[in-house]
Amino acid sequence: MTQKDQHKKLGKTLWDIADNLRGAMNADDFRDYMLSFLFLRYLSHNYEESAKKELGSDYPKTDSNIVPEYGVSTPLQLWYEGNLDDAEEFEKQMRRKIHYVIKPQYLWSNITEMARTHDNELLINLDKGFKYIQDESFDSAFQGLFSEINLSSEKLGKTPTDRNNKLCKIITKIAEGIADFSPDSDTLGDAYEYLIGQFAAGSGKKAGEFYTPQQISTILSEIVTLDSQDPTTGKKKKLDKVLDFACGSGSLLLNVRKRIKDNGGSIGKIYGQEKNITTYNLARMNMLLHGMKDTEFEIFNGDTLLNQWDLLNEMNPSKKKEFDAIVANPPFSLRWEPNDTLAEDFRFKSYGLAPKSAADFAFLLHGFHFLGKEGTMAIILPHGVLFRGGAEEKIRTKLLKDNHIDTVIGLPSNLFYSTGIPVCILVLKKCKKQDDVLFINASEHYEKGKRQNTLSENNIETIVETYKYRYERERYSRKVSMEEIEKNGYNLNISRYVSTSLDEVQIDLKEVSKKLVLINESIKTNTNKHNEFLKELKLPPI
């Protein structure tokens, strides 16, 4: 079994457990419990393996019969009981090396033992463990990480005993399900991604709050990791800073990181912003589950449109944060409240405010403001941004006149869990050399599904290759001059420039008439011949 197959199998195993155990519980609610337990398992295994290295020969060798022999459930707990005076120094070393600490009683191995034996204290211990991890484990960098996990919720059971029993069952099944799989970050991280996707599929419109389908995520990631000035030279070797200002569960950022690392490159730091507190917590867990240290990323909980992140509010241009790559899948046509203060905001001042009815261009301008001079930005938006009038037309026109819109990609409909409408990808740059815009009309290139359409690997590769080499393909892609776009009133409606319909066959009526005359003459001649034969046979003519 390949590594990829193993990752998928683990994800499916965990999804089957979730599907069977959640009962009447809403998928979104159960998702938070399931993913939190998976996260705790990863943190615990990583911590115990690091503790083994740190303590060396002092780490207790016994891995079985700990409970009956010593009354503890983990080797680390046994070490603590025999080395209380050294515990503080040990924890200092662990913070220095892996950036966090977990007390032995809160480790996954202890939690699973309590679940296996149906310990009545499991609920209480788990609640304390979550609070400890979010408040003390990470030097305050992960405050509120489990704030949305309510272990007192009646959704788990009406009484504390019912809830305790339910948790015992869930945790035991998860422990059994993952026992035969590798505990490394790649395996658990990919399983986590798979589960997020499965939960998104069952969440309908809510899925748009936290999940970008992997196939679309791949397109954006491939585009922003290519060299900005000359994509034909391939991927960049390093991205110093990457931003997703509507990051959801962080999958898009992780996809960018994967593309760069798979190519032997490196990323300095990843930055994400997310307004929804539950999704914000998912993103932070997702980063750690993929083996990232807390110093390698920064996720902020706040409103992007109001720019509540101090990091992005620097008024001094010389200190402004700029990013080498920006990706985003913001909420489509979100209603917002633009005001006079926002009209003077440094992000919008040169372009104007997006209308109340649709904040699409507000999101775009927010990201574009922080794009580095050699960077690439790829953002998913509804098609309306391409042709709507009023304030949006003014913003679109200025972006075009300033030569910042590089490529417009039209995608098929029904690719998202949250909406069936077709969407587009806008690629923007501040270092654009070409004085044309590449249009890619991929709206009819997809794999049809029962409930949802998908993009095949070939569909994705065609889009990326067309962008990379600026290929012109019949009924698929075309480079359009600014003069032509200007003649069309700066309207970027894709079908104006790349129509997927077949040209009507031109019919030459004179030629058709000649053929008909010849056919009639042939019929007349052959009929006469036939009648001669009939006459010889003394049969009536036709």
Coordinates of C-alpha atoms in Angstrom, one line a residue:
M1 CA 0.0 0.0 0.0
T2 CA 1.4 3.4 -1.0
Q3 CA 1.7 6.2 1.5
K4 CA -1.0 8.1 -0.2
D5 CA -3.3 5.0 0.0
Q6 CA -2.5 4.6 3.6
H7 CA -3.4 8.2 4.4
K8 CA -6.7 7.8 2.5
K9 CA -7.5 4.5 4.3
L10 CA -6.9 6.0 7.7
G11 CA -9.1 9.0 6.8
K12 CA -11.9 6.6 5.6
T13 CA -11.5 4.5 8.7
L14 CA -12.0 7.5 11.0
W15 CA -14.9 8.8 8.9
D16 CA -16.7 5.5 9.2
I17 CA -16.2 5.7 13.0
A18 CA -17.5 9.3 13.0
D19 CA -20.5 8.4 10.8
N20 CA -21.4 5.4 13.0
L21 CA -20.9 7.1 16.4
R22 CA -22.4 10.5 15.9
G23 CA -26.0 9.2 15.9
A24 CA -28.4 12.1 15.8
M25 CA -25.7 14.6 16.5
N26 CA -25.2 17.3 13.8
A27 CA -22.1 16.6 11.7
D28 CA -20.6 20.0 12.4
D29 CA -20.8 19.4 16.2
F30 CA -19.4 15.9 16.0
R31 CA -16.6 17.2 13.7
D32 CA -15.2 19.4 16.5
Y33 CA -15.0 16.5 18.9
M34 CA -13.5 14.1 16.4
L35 CA -10.9 16.4 15.1
S36 CA -9.9 17.6 18.6
F37 CA -9.3 14.0 19.7
L38 CA -7.2 13.4 16.6
F39 CA -5.2 16.5 17.4
L40 CA -4.7 15.4 21.0
R41 CA -3.4 12.1 19.8
Y42 CA -0.9 13.7 17.5
L43 CA 0.4 16.2 20.2
S44 CA 0.7 13.3 22.7
H45 CA 2.6 11.0 20.5
N46 CA 5.0 13.7 19.4
Y47 CA 5.5 14.7 23.0
E48 CA 6.1 11.2 24.2
E49 CA 8.6 10.5 21.4
S50 CA 10.5 13.7 22.2
A51 CA 10.4 12.9 25.9
K52 CA 12.1 9.5 25.2
K53 CA 14.9 11.3 23.4
E54 CA 15.3 13.9 26.1
L55 CA 15.3 11.5 29.0
G56 CA 17.3 8.8 27.2
S57 CA 18.1 5.9 29.5
D58 CA 16.1 7.5 32.3
Y59 CA 12.8 7.0 30.4
P60 CA 11.0 4.0 31.9
K61 CA 11.4 0.9 29.7
T62 CA 8.1 -0.7 30.6
D63 CA 5.4 -0.1 28.0
S64 CA 2.9 -2.7 29.2
N65 CA 1.3 -3.8 32.5
I66 CA 1.9 -0.3 33.9
V67 CA -1.5 0.0 35.5
P68 CA -1.4 -3.3 37.5
E69 CA 2.3 -2.9 38.4
Y70 CA 2.6 0.8 39.2
G71 CA -0.9 2.3 39.2
V72 CA -0.1 4.6 36.3
S73 CA -1.0 4.3 32.6
T74 CA 2.0 5.9 30.8
P75 CA 5.8 5.5 31.2
L76 CA 6.1 9.3 31.4
Q77 CA 3.7 9.4 34.3
L78 CA 5.9 6.8 36.0
W79 CA 9.0 8.9 35.5
Y80 CA 7.3 12.0 36.9
E81 CA 6.4 10.2 40.1
G82 CA 10.0 9.2 40.6
N83 CA 11.5 12.5 39.6
L84 CA 9.4 15.3 41.0
D85 CA 12.4 17.5 41.6
D86 CA 13.5 17.3 38.0
A87 CA 10.1 17.8 36.4
E88 CA 10.3 21.6 36.1
E89 CA 13.7 21.5 34.3
F90 CA 12.5 18.7 32.0
E91 CA 9.5 20.8 31.0
K92 CA 11.7 23.8 30.3
Q93 CA 13.8 21.7 27.9
M94 CA 10.7 20.4 26.2
R95 CA 9.4 23.9 25.7
R96 CA 12.7 24.9 24.2
K97 CA 12.9 21.9 21.8
I98 CA 9.3 21.2 20.7
H99 CA 7.6 24.4 22.1
Y100 CA 5.0 22.8 24.3
V101 CA 4.3 20.6 27.4
I102 CA 1.6 18.1 28.2
K103 CA 1.2 16.8 31.7
P104 CA 1.2 12.9 31.8
Q105 CA -2.4 12.6 33.0
Y106 CA -3.6 14.5 29.9
L107 CA -1.7 12.4 27.3
W108 CA -3.7 10.5 24.8
S109 CA -2.4 7.2 26.1
N110 CA -3.8 8.0 29.5
I111 CA -7.1 9.2 28.1
T112 CA -7.5 6.0 26.0
E113 CA -6.8 3.8 29.0
M114 CA -9.5 5.7 31.0
A115 CA -11.9 5.2 28.1
R116 CA -11.1 1.5 27.8
T117 CA -11.7 0.9 31.5
H118 CA -14.8 3.2 31.5
D119 CA -13.3 5.4 34.2
N120 CA -15.9 7.7 35.6
E121 CA -13.4 10.5 35.8
L122 CA -12.7 10.6 32.0
L123 CA -15.0 13.5 31.3
I124 CA -13.5 15.6 34.1
N125 CA -9.9 14.7 33.2
L126 CA -10.5 15.4 29.5
D127 CA -12.0 18.8 30.2
K128 CA -9.0 19.7 32.4
G129 CA -6.6 18.4 29.8
F130 CA -8.1 20.6 27.0
K131 CA -8.0 23.6 29.3
Y132 CA -4.4 22.9 30.2
I133 CA -3.3 22.5 26.6
Q134 CA -5.0 25.7 25.4
D135 CA -3.9 27.8 28.4
E136 CA -0.5 26.5 29.5
S137 CA 1.0 24.1 27.0
F138 CA 2.1 26.5 24.4
D139 CA 3.2 29.6 26.3
S140 CA -0.2 31.3 25.6
A141 CA 0.2 31.0 21.8
F142 CA -2.9 28.8 21.6
Q143 CA -5.3 30.5 23.9
G144 CA -8.9 29.3 23.4
L145 CA -7.9 26.4 21.1
F146 CA -10.6 24.1 22.5
S147 CA -13.0 26.9 23.4
E148 CA -15.8 25.5 21.1
I149 CA -15.5 22.0 22.6
N150 CA -18.4 21.7 25.1
L151 CA -18.0 18.5 27.0
S152 CA -21.0 19.5 29.1
S153 CA -23.3 19.6 26.0
E154 CA -26.4 17.5 26.2
K155 CA -25.6 16.6 22.6
L156 CA -23.2 14.1 24.1
G157 CA -25.7 12.9 26.6
K158 CA -28.3 14.2 29.1
T159 CA -26.4 13.4 32.3
P160 CA -22.7 13.5 33.1
T161 CA -22.7 9.7 33.3
D162 CA -24.3 9.5 29.8
R163 CA -21.7 11.9 28.4
N164 CA -18.8 10.0 30.1
N165 CA -20.0 6.7 28.6
K166 CA -20.4 8.3 25.1
L167 CA -16.9 9.7 25.3
C168 CA -15.5 6.4 26.4
K169 CA -17.1 4.8 23.3
I170 CA -15.9 7.4 20.9
I171 CA -12.3 7.6 22.2
T172 CA -12.0 3.8 22.3
K173 CA -13.2 3.4 18.7
I174 CA -10.8 6.2 17.5
A175 CA -7.9 4.5 19.4
E176 CA -8.7 1.2 17.8
G177 CA -9.2 2.7 14.4
I178 CA -5.8 4.4 14.3
A179 CA -3.7 1.7 16.1
D180 CA -2.4 0.1 12.9
F181 CA -1.5 3.3 11.2
S182 CA 1.7 5.4 11.3
P183 CA 1.4 8.2 13.9
D184 CA 3.6 10.6 11.9
S185 CA 2.4 14.1 11.0
D186 CA 1.9 13.4 7.3
T187 CA -0.4 10.5 8.0
L188 CA -2.5 12.2 10.7
G189 CA -2.4 15.5 8.9
D190 CA -3.8 14.0 5.7
A191 CA -6.4 12.0 7.6
Y192 CA -7.4 15.3 9.3
E193 CA -7.7 16.9 5.8
Y194 CA -9.8 14.0 4.6
L195 CA -12.2 14.2 7.5
I196 CA -12.6 18.0 7.1
G197 CA -13.5 17.3 3.5
Q198 CA -16.0 14.6 4.4
F199 CA -17.6 16.8 7.1
A200 CA -17.8 19.6 4.6
A201 CA -19.6 17.4 2.2
G202 CA -22.3 16.8 4.8
S203 CA -22.5 20.5 5.9
G204 CA -24.0 22.0 2.7
K205 CA -23.7 25.8 2.6
K206 CA -21.9 25.9 5.9
A207 CA -18.9 24.1 4.3
G208 CA -18.0 27.3 2.5
E209 CA -17.0 28.8 5.8
F210 CA -14.1 26.4 6.3
Y211 CA -13.3 24.3 3.2
T212 CA -11.9 24.8 -0.3
P213 CA -12.2 21.6 -2.3
Q214 CA -8.7 20.1 -2.8
Q215 CA -8.9 20.2 -6.6
I216 CA -9.4 24.0 -6.6
S217 CA -6.9 24.5 -3.8
T218 CA -4.4 22.7 -6.0
I219 CA -4.9 25.1 -8.9
L220 CA -4.4 28.2 -6.7
S221 CA -1.4 26.7 -5.0
E222 CA 0.3 25.7 -8.3
I223 CA -0.2 29.2 -9.7
V224 CA 1.1 31.2 -6.8
T225 CA 4.2 29.0 -6.3
L226 CA 5.3 29.5 -10.0
D227 CA 7.8 32.3 -10.7
S228 CA 5.7 35.6 -10.8
Q229 CA 7.5 37.3 -13.7
D230 CA 8.2 34.2 -15.8
P231 CA 6.0 31.2 -14.8
T232 CA 7.7 29.1 -17.5
T233 CA 10.8 28.9 -15.4
G234 CA 8.9 26.8 -12.8
K235 CA 8.4 27.0 -9.1
K236 CA 10.1 29.4 -6.8
K237 CA 12.7 28.0 -4.4
K238 CA 11.5 30.0 -1.5
L239 CA 8.4 31.9 -0.4
D240 CA 9.3 34.1 2.6
K241 CA 5.7 34.9 3.6
V242 CA 2.4 33.5 2.5
L243 CA -1.1 34.9 3.3
D244 CA -4.7 33.6 3.2
F245 CA -6.9 36.3 4.7
A246 CA -10.0 34.1 4.8
C247 CA -8.2 30.9 5.6
G248 CA -11.0 28.7 7.0
S249 CA -9.4 25.4 8.2
G250 CA -6.0 26.4 6.7
S251 CA -6.1 23.8 3.9
L252 CA -5.2 26.2 1.2
L253 CA -2.1 27.5 3.0
L254 CA -1.0 24.0 3.7
N255 CA -1.4 23.2 0.0
V256 CA 0.9 26.1 -0.9
R257 CA 3.5 24.8 1.6
K258 CA 3.3 21.3 0.2
R259 CA 3.9 22.4 -3.4
I260 CA 7.0 24.4 -2.4
K261 CA 8.4 21.7 -0.1
D262 CA 7.7 18.9 -2.6
N263 CA 9.8 20.9 -5.1
G264 CA 12.7 21.1 -2.7
G265 CA 11.9 24.7 -1.7
S266 CA 11.1 26.3 1.6
I267 CA 8.6 28.7 3.2
G268 CA 9.6 31.3 5.8
K269 CA 6.3 31.7 7.6
I270 CA 2.6 31.2 6.9
Y271 CA -0.1 33.8 7.9
G272 CA -3.8 33.2 8.0
Q273 CA -6.8 35.2 9.2
E274 CA -10.2 33.7 10.0
K275 CA -13.3 35.4 11.5
N276 CA -15.2 32.3 12.7
I277 CA -13.8 31.1 16.1
T278 CA -14.5 27.4 15.5
T279 CA -12.9 27.4 12.1
Y280 CA -10.0 29.5 13.5
N281 CA -9.3 26.7 16.0
L282 CA -9.5 24.1 13.3
A283 CA -6.9 26.0 11.3
R284 CA -4.5 26.2 14.2
M285 CA -4.9 22.4 14.9
N286 CA -4.4 21.7 11.2
M287 CA -1.1 23.5 11.1
L288 CA 0.3 21.6 14.1
L289 CA -1.1 18.3 12.8
H290 CA 1.0 18.8 9.6
G291 CA 4.2 19.0 11.6
M292 CA 4.5 22.8 11.7
K293 CA 6.0 24.4 14.8
D294 CA 4.1 27.2 16.4
T295 CA 6.9 29.6 15.3
E296 CA 6.3 28.7 11.6
F297 CA 2.8 30.1 11.3
E298 CA 0.5 32.8 12.7
I299 CA -3.3 32.5 12.5
F300 CA -5.4 35.5 13.6
N301 CA -9.0 35.5 14.7
G302 CA -10.7 38.7 13.4
D303 CA -12.7 40.5 10.7
T304 CA -10.6 40.9 7.5
L305 CA -12.8 43.6 6.0
L306 CA -12.4 45.8 9.2
N307 CA -8.7 44.8 9.2
Q308 CA -8.6 44.0 12.9
W309 CA -5.2 42.4 12.7
D310 CA -2.5 44.8 14.1
L311 CA 0.1 43.0 12.0
L312 CA -1.6 44.4 8.9
N313 CA -2.3 47.8 10.2
E314 CA 1.1 49.3 10.0
M315 CA 0.8 52.9 8.7
N316 CA 4.5 53.3 8.0
P317 CA 5.0 52.2 4.4
S318 CA 8.6 51.1 5.1
K319 CA 7.3 48.7 7.8
K320 CA 4.3 47.4 5.8
K321 CA 4.0 43.6 5.7
E322 CA 4.2 42.3 2.2
F323 CA 3.6 38.7 1.0
D324 CA 5.2 36.6 -1.8
A325 CA 2.1 34.6 -2.3
I326 CA -1.6 35.3 -1.4
V327 CA -4.4 32.8 -1.8
A328 CA -8.0 33.2 -0.8
N329 CA -11.5 31.8 -1.1
P330 CA -13.5 34.5 0.7
P331 CA -17.3 34.4 1.2
F332 CA -19.1 35.0 -2.1
S333 CA -20.9 38.4 -2.4
L334 CA -21.1 39.0 1.3
R335 CA -23.1 41.9 2.4
W336 CA -21.1 44.5 4.4
E337 CA -21.3 48.0 5.7
P338 CA -18.9 50.4 4.0
N339 CA -18.6 53.8 5.6
D340 CA -16.7 57.1 5.4
T341 CA -13.9 55.7 7.6
L342 CA -13.4 52.7 5.3
A343 CA -13.4 55.0 2.2
E344 CA -10.2 56.6 3.6
D345 CA -8.7 53.2 4.4
F346 CA -5.3 52.7 2.8
R347 CA -6.5 49.4 1.2
F348 CA -9.4 51.0 -0.7
K349 CA -8.5 54.7 -1.0
S350 CA -7.0 54.5 -4.5
Y351 CA -9.8 52.3 -5.9
G352 CA -13.0 53.0 -4.1
L353 CA -15.3 50.9 -1.9
A354 CA -17.1 47.8 -3.0
P355 CA -20.9 48.1 -2.8
K356 CA -23.0 47.1 0.2
S357 CA -24.5 44.2 -1.7
A358 CA -21.2 42.4 -2.4
A359 CA -17.8 42.7 -0.6
D360 CA -16.0 40.7 -3.2
F361 CA -13.8 43.5 -4.4
A362 CA -13.2 44.6 -0.8
F363 CA -11.7 41.2 -0.1
L364 CA -9.6 41.4 -3.3
L365 CA -8.3 44.9 -2.6
H366 CA -7.4 43.9 1.0
G367 CA -5.2 41.1 -0.2
F368 CA -3.8 43.0 -3.2
H369 CA -2.7 45.9 -0.9
F370 CA -0.4 43.4 0.9
L371 CA 0.9 41.7 -2.2
G372 CA 4.7 42.0 -2.6
K373 CA 6.1 43.6 -5.8
E374 CA 7.3 40.2 -7.0
G375 CA 4.4 38.2 -5.6
T376 CA 1.3 36.5 -7.1
M377 CA -2.2 36.5 -5.8
A378 CA -4.9 34.0 -6.7
I379 CA -8.4 34.6 -5.4
I380 CA -11.7 32.7 -6.0
L381 CA -14.7 35.0 -6.7
P382 CA -18.2 34.8 -8.2
H383 CA -18.4 35.7 -11.9
G384 CA -20.3 38.9 -11.1
V385 CA -17.0 40.7 -10.3
L386 CA -16.1 40.3 -14.0
F387 CA -19.0 42.3 -15.4
R388 CA -21.1 44.1 -12.7
G389 CA -21.3 47.9 -13.1
G390 CA -21.2 50.8 -10.7
A391 CA -18.5 50.8 -8.0
E392 CA -17.3 47.4 -9.1
E393 CA -16.8 48.6 -12.6
K394 CA -14.6 51.5 -11.4
I395 CA -12.4 49.2 -9.3
R396 CA -12.1 46.6 -12.1
T397 CA -11.3 49.3 -14.6
K398 CA -8.5 50.8 -12.5
L399 CA -7.0 47.4 -11.8
L400 CA -7.0 46.7 -15.6
K401 CA -5.6 50.1 -16.5
D402 CA -2.8 49.7 -14.0
N403 CA -2.1 46.3 -15.6
H404 CA -2.5 44.3 -12.4
I405 CA -5.0 41.6 -13.7
D406 CA -2.9 38.8 -15.2
T407 CA -5.3 35.9 -15.8
V408 CA -9.1 35.2 -15.5
I409 CA -10.0 31.5 -15.1
G410 CA -13.6 30.3 -15.5
L411 CA -14.4 27.1 -13.6
P412 CA -17.3 24.6 -14.1
S413 CA -20.4 24.9 -12.0
N414 CA -21.2 22.8 -8.9
L415 CA -17.6 22.3 -7.7
F416 CA -18.2 23.6 -4.2
Y417 CA -20.2 22.1 -1.3
S418 CA -21.5 25.6 -0.4
T419 CA -22.9 26.7 -3.8
G420 CA -23.7 25.3 -7.2
I421 CA -22.8 28.5 -9.1
P422 CA -19.7 28.6 -11.4
V423 CA -16.9 30.7 -10.0
C424 CA -13.7 32.2 -11.4
I425 CA -10.1 32.6 -10.3
L426 CA -8.5 36.0 -10.7
V427 CA -4.7 36.1 -10.8
L428 CA -3.2 39.5 -9.9
K429 CA 0.4 40.8 -9.9
K430 CA 2.2 44.0 -9.3
C431 CA 5.1 42.9 -11.5
K432 CA 3.1 41.9 -14.6
K433 CA 5.1 42.3 -17.9
Q434 CA 2.5 41.4 -20.5
D435 CA 0.1 44.0 -21.7
D436 CA -2.7 41.5 -22.3
V437 CA -5.0 39.4 -20.1
L438 CA -5.1 35.6 -20.4
F439 CA -8.6 34.2 -20.4
I440 CA -9.1 30.5 -19.6
N441 CA -12.6 29.1 -20.1
A442 CA -12.5 25.7 -18.3
S443 CA -16.3 25.7 -17.6
E444 CA -17.0 22.6 -19.7
H445 CA -14.0 20.5 -18.7
Y446 CA -14.9 18.4 -15.7
E447 CA -16.0 15.0 -14.4
K448 CA -19.8 15.0 -13.8
G449 CA -20.9 13.6 -10.5
K450 CA -24.3 12.7 -9.0
R451 CA -24.4 15.6 -6.5
Q452 CA -21.2 17.4 -7.3
N453 CA -18.8 17.9 -10.2
T454 CA -15.1 17.4 -9.9
L455 CA -11.9 18.3 -11.8
S456 CA -9.7 15.4 -12.9
E457 CA -5.9 15.5 -12.7
N458 CA -5.9 16.2 -16.4
N459 CA -8.4 19.1 -16.1
I460 CA -6.2 20.7 -13.4
E461 CA -3.0 20.1 -15.3
T462 CA -4.5 21.7 -18.4
I463 CA -5.5 24.9 -16.5
V464 CA -2.1 25.2 -14.8
E465 CA -0.1 24.5 -18.0
T466 CA -2.2 27.0 -19.9
Y467 CA -1.5 29.6 -17.3
K468 CA 2.2 28.7 -17.1
Y469 CA 2.9 29.0 -20.8
R470 CA 0.0 31.4 -21.7
Y471 CA -1.1 29.0 -24.3
E472 CA -3.9 29.9 -26.7
R473 CA -6.2 26.9 -27.3
E474 CA -9.3 26.9 -29.5
R475 CA -12.5 27.4 -27.5
Y476 CA -10.5 27.2 -24.2
S477 CA -8.0 30.1 -23.8
R478 CA -6.9 33.3 -25.4
K479 CA -4.7 36.3 -24.7
V480 CA -6.8 39.4 -25.1
S481 CA -5.2 42.9 -25.6
M482 CA -6.1 45.8 -23.4
E483 CA -7.4 47.6 -26.5
E484 CA -10.1 44.9 -27.0
I485 CA -10.9 44.9 -23.3
E486 CA -11.3 48.7 -23.4
K487 CA -13.6 48.4 -26.4
N488 CA -15.8 46.1 -24.3
G489 CA -16.0 48.7 -21.5
Y490 CA -13.6 46.8 -19.3
N491 CA -16.1 44.0 -19.1
L492 CA -14.3 40.7 -18.3
N493 CA -17.1 38.3 -19.0
I494 CA -15.2 35.3 -20.1
S495 CA -17.6 34.2 -22.9
R496 CA -17.0 37.5 -24.6
Y497 CA -13.5 36.5 -25.3
V498 CA -13.5 32.7 -25.2
S499 CA -16.7 31.1 -26.4
T500 CA -17.0 27.3 -25.9
S501 CA -19.8 27.0 -28.6
L502 CA -19.0 25.5 -32.0
D503 CA -19.2 27.8 -35.0
E504 CA -22.2 27.3 -37.1
V505 CA -21.5 25.5 -40.4
Q506 CA -21.8 27.9 -43.3
I507 CA -24.1 26.5 -46.0
D508 CA -23.5 27.5 -49.7
L509 CA -27.1 27.5 -51.1
K510 CA -26.0 27.8 -54.7
E511 CA -23.8 24.7 -54.3
V512 CA -26.7 22.8 -52.6
S513 CA -29.0 23.8 -55.5
K514 CA -26.6 22.4 -58.1
K515 CA -26.3 19.1 -56.2
L516 CA -30.1 18.8 -56.0
V517 CA -30.4 19.4 -59.8
L518 CA -27.8 16.7 -60.5
I519 CA -29.5 14.3 -58.1
N520 CA -32.9 14.9 -59.8
E521 CA -31.4 14.3 -63.2
S522 CA -29.8 11.1 -62.0
I523 CA -33.1 9.9 -60.5
K524 CA -34.9 10.6 -63.9
T525 CA -32.3 8.8 -66.0
N526 CA -32.3 5.7 -63.8
T527 CA -36.1 5.6 -63.5
N528 CA -36.3 5.6 -67.4
K529 CA -33.8 2.7 -67.5
H530 CA -35.7 0.8 -64.9
N531 CA -39.0 1.3 -66.8
E532 CA -37.5 -0.1 -70.0
F533 CA -36.7 -3.3 -68.1
L534 CA -40.2 -3.4 -66.7
K535 CA -41.6 -3.0 -70.2
E536 CA -39.6 -6.0 -71.5
L537 CA -41.1 -8.0 -68.6
K538 CA -44.5 -6.8 -69.5
L539 CA -44.9 -5.1 -66.1
P540 CA -46.4 -1.6 -65.5
P541 CA -43.9 1.2 -65.2
I542 CA -43.3 3.2 -62.0

